[in-house]
Amino acid sequence: MNSYAALGKGDEQLQERKDDRLEGRTTSAGSSTRLDGWQGKLKAEKSGRSNVKFRTNNSIQPGDGLNEMKARLQVMKFGGTSVGDAACIARTAQIIAKAAKESGCIAVVSAMSGVTNRLIEAAKKAQEGNTGEAATVVDVLRKQHEAALTTLIHHENERARIRRCLEEVLAEGRRLCEGTALLCELTPRTLDAISSLGERLSAPLVAAAVRELGLPSEAIEATELIVTDAFHGGAEPHMELTRAKSQARLRPLLEKRIAPVVTGFIGATAAGQLTTLGRGGSDYSATILGAAMDADEVIIWTDVDGVLTADPRLVAEARTIPVISYREAAELAYFGAKVLHPKTLNPVVQAAIPVWIRNSFAPERPGTKITPEGRSIGGGVKALTAIRDVTLISVGGPGIVGLPDVLGRTFSTTAEVRANVLLISQSSSQNDICFIVATVDAQRTVEALRKEFAQDLAHHKVEHITVDSNVAIVAVVGENMRGTPGIAGKTFNALGRENVNLIAIAQGSSECNISFVIEEQAVKTALITTHREFGLDASPS
Ligand code: ASP
Ligand code: MG
């Protein structure tokens, strides 16, 4: 799917959009004990360290005998492009070192850009029995990491130490590929083990680069911190166990003012089996750790300035949005704005931890802040987003009126073939149901529907199942659109003026998102005209 915030200079694409299971986060487990060590230490250190910022911790009552100060804690995630080569890693290390000097900082890193794709490719080659190609990939990765190591680390001893650590990971990769090739079988568990190697290579490099700046830092594998279920390729965290493990492992480091650099993307089952959180999952790792560690904020450092009002490749006036709500960010994430992994906000919602999206290539820019409430503006419209590479399927004909099971059977069928339905519309006359799926899912969906409704088609109860892949979805998103009359009117007026024909329309009763289906060629016009209509190019949102 191709959509606006897929602007990352080669940031790897999200490939899976799985349903969310909102995991409740426990707040019980003795918050005062949790703070003791960290606080006591800081209390002792406080007088000596004037550059450490302190803040009042609201969870502690005045007069309860504890020092009500707690150091700020930031969790910072750096995506593939932010650790893409030695120069990027050096920039990233600067950001971590600066934050770690000022307050507590836990870094979470992705693999160097392109690495995860390459590893998956190697795994697939190995599965075909092609060990040669898999070995070549491992060699390419060695060279890539070695080049960064040589540029970043100056002391030969330190370099040799890191090199040994990288070699161990690479050797493991080679063995995994050999095993796969031997069996010509790639289990989801092995694929996780192979695709996680990139993060296990980048974290030691980043930690070493931070140390190079004179700040203590240690690479940590998230298998020691994040406990997940056993759903390989898209594991879900168990927050209570994750909290216990992360606190136990990371607090002592923070107390010693050592900056942990954690592998993103990875977790492990309670039994210690490595899992991954799904493609693009390092964002999710960051918020999981943010919640588990009671962080004050999570910062997602990436290669764009933040969340934009529209795709700047299509709308030249698109701007960075300074503040948006969790809800709006989630709408945009689900609706194809690939700045964030769709599950990213789940772990932080309950604790209301703000999440920033900032540009590691331009750290002076403010970025976008995602908060529980966002910020209200004029018309309530915050951003536009478009999804292409989608297909409209419609099931209908007058014969379906009053057939009570058509809807049920249609969507049981889409579920059976695991087609993610992006938009649904049915008019009250019930003559027609139409819905949108990703084009990659369209063929198998239609085939399954034709099979399911074969009898009904033969008897003309269902008259057609039609497919149109020349379409796109455009969505108008904003939390404060709720209860604001005229937004649909303004949108559709503007589109009418530009002769953009609406094929289907959907708005949920949450009123945060009005989505409409138009011909693919009309996307640019639709975005530009709607963007202007709501003045998204002008006032700060
Ligand atoms: N390296 C993983 C991927 O490419 C995770 C991430 O970058 O967030 O999907
Ligand atoms: Mg990413």
Tab-separated table of N, CA and C and ligand atoms in Angstrom, residues 12 77 110-111 116 199 265 279-283, ligand 1:
chain	number	residue	atom	x	y	z
A	12	GLU	N	12.049	0.701	6.025
A	12	GLU	CA	11.358	-0.476	5.511
A	12	GLU	C	9.870	-0.423	5.809
A	77	LYS	N	13.438	6.073	20.186
A	77	LYS	CA	13.596	5.034	19.170
A	77	LYS	C	14.206	5.624	17.907
A	110	SER	N	16.451	0.272	15.541
A	110	SER	CA	16.113	-0.655	14.458
A	110	SER	C	17.407	-1.192	13.870
A	111	ALA	N	17.252	-2.110	12.949
A	111	ALA	CA	18.382	-2.563	12.145
A	111	ALA	C	18.769	-1.435	11.184
A	116	THR	N	16.871	-5.717	7.439
A	116	THR	CA	15.835	-6.723	7.721
A	116	THR	C	15.321	-7.335	6.418
A	199	GLU	N	18.853	-6.007	14.229
A	199	GLU	CA	18.815	-5.212	15.459
A	199	GLU	C	19.932	-5.665	16.403
A	265	PHE	N	12.080	-4.253	17.860
A	265	PHE	CA	11.530	-5.300	16.998
A	265	PHE	C	11.429	-6.685	17.654
A	279	ARG	N	6.809	-6.419	11.174
A	279	ARG	CA	7.634	-5.460	10.452
A	279	ARG	C	7.377	-4.036	10.948
A	280	GLY	N	8.442	-3.274	11.037
A	280	GLY	CA	8.316	-1.905	11.538
A	280	GLY	C	8.060	-1.860	13.039
A	281	GLY	N	8.289	-2.985	13.713
A	281	GLY	CA	7.877	-3.112	15.116
A	281	GLY	C	8.728	-2.370	16.134
A	282	SER	N	9.813	-1.734	15.722
A	282	SER	CA	10.640	-1.046	16.723
A	282	SER	C	9.915	0.124	17.375
A	283	ASP	N	9.004	0.754	16.646
A	283	ASP	CA	8.197	1.821	17.253
A	283	ASP	C	7.428	1.239	18.435
B	1	ASP	N1	13.941	-3.764	11.409
B	1	ASP	C1	12.543	-4.085	11.502
B	1	ASP	C2	11.866	-3.899	10.158
B	1	ASP	O1	12.499	-3.477	9.218
B	1	ASP	C3	11.859	-3.303	12.576
B	1	ASP	C4	11.840	-1.797	12.369
B	1	ASP	O2	12.607	-1.245	11.597
B	1	ASP	O3	11.039	-1.137	13.028
B	1	ASP	O4	10.726	-4.183	10.019
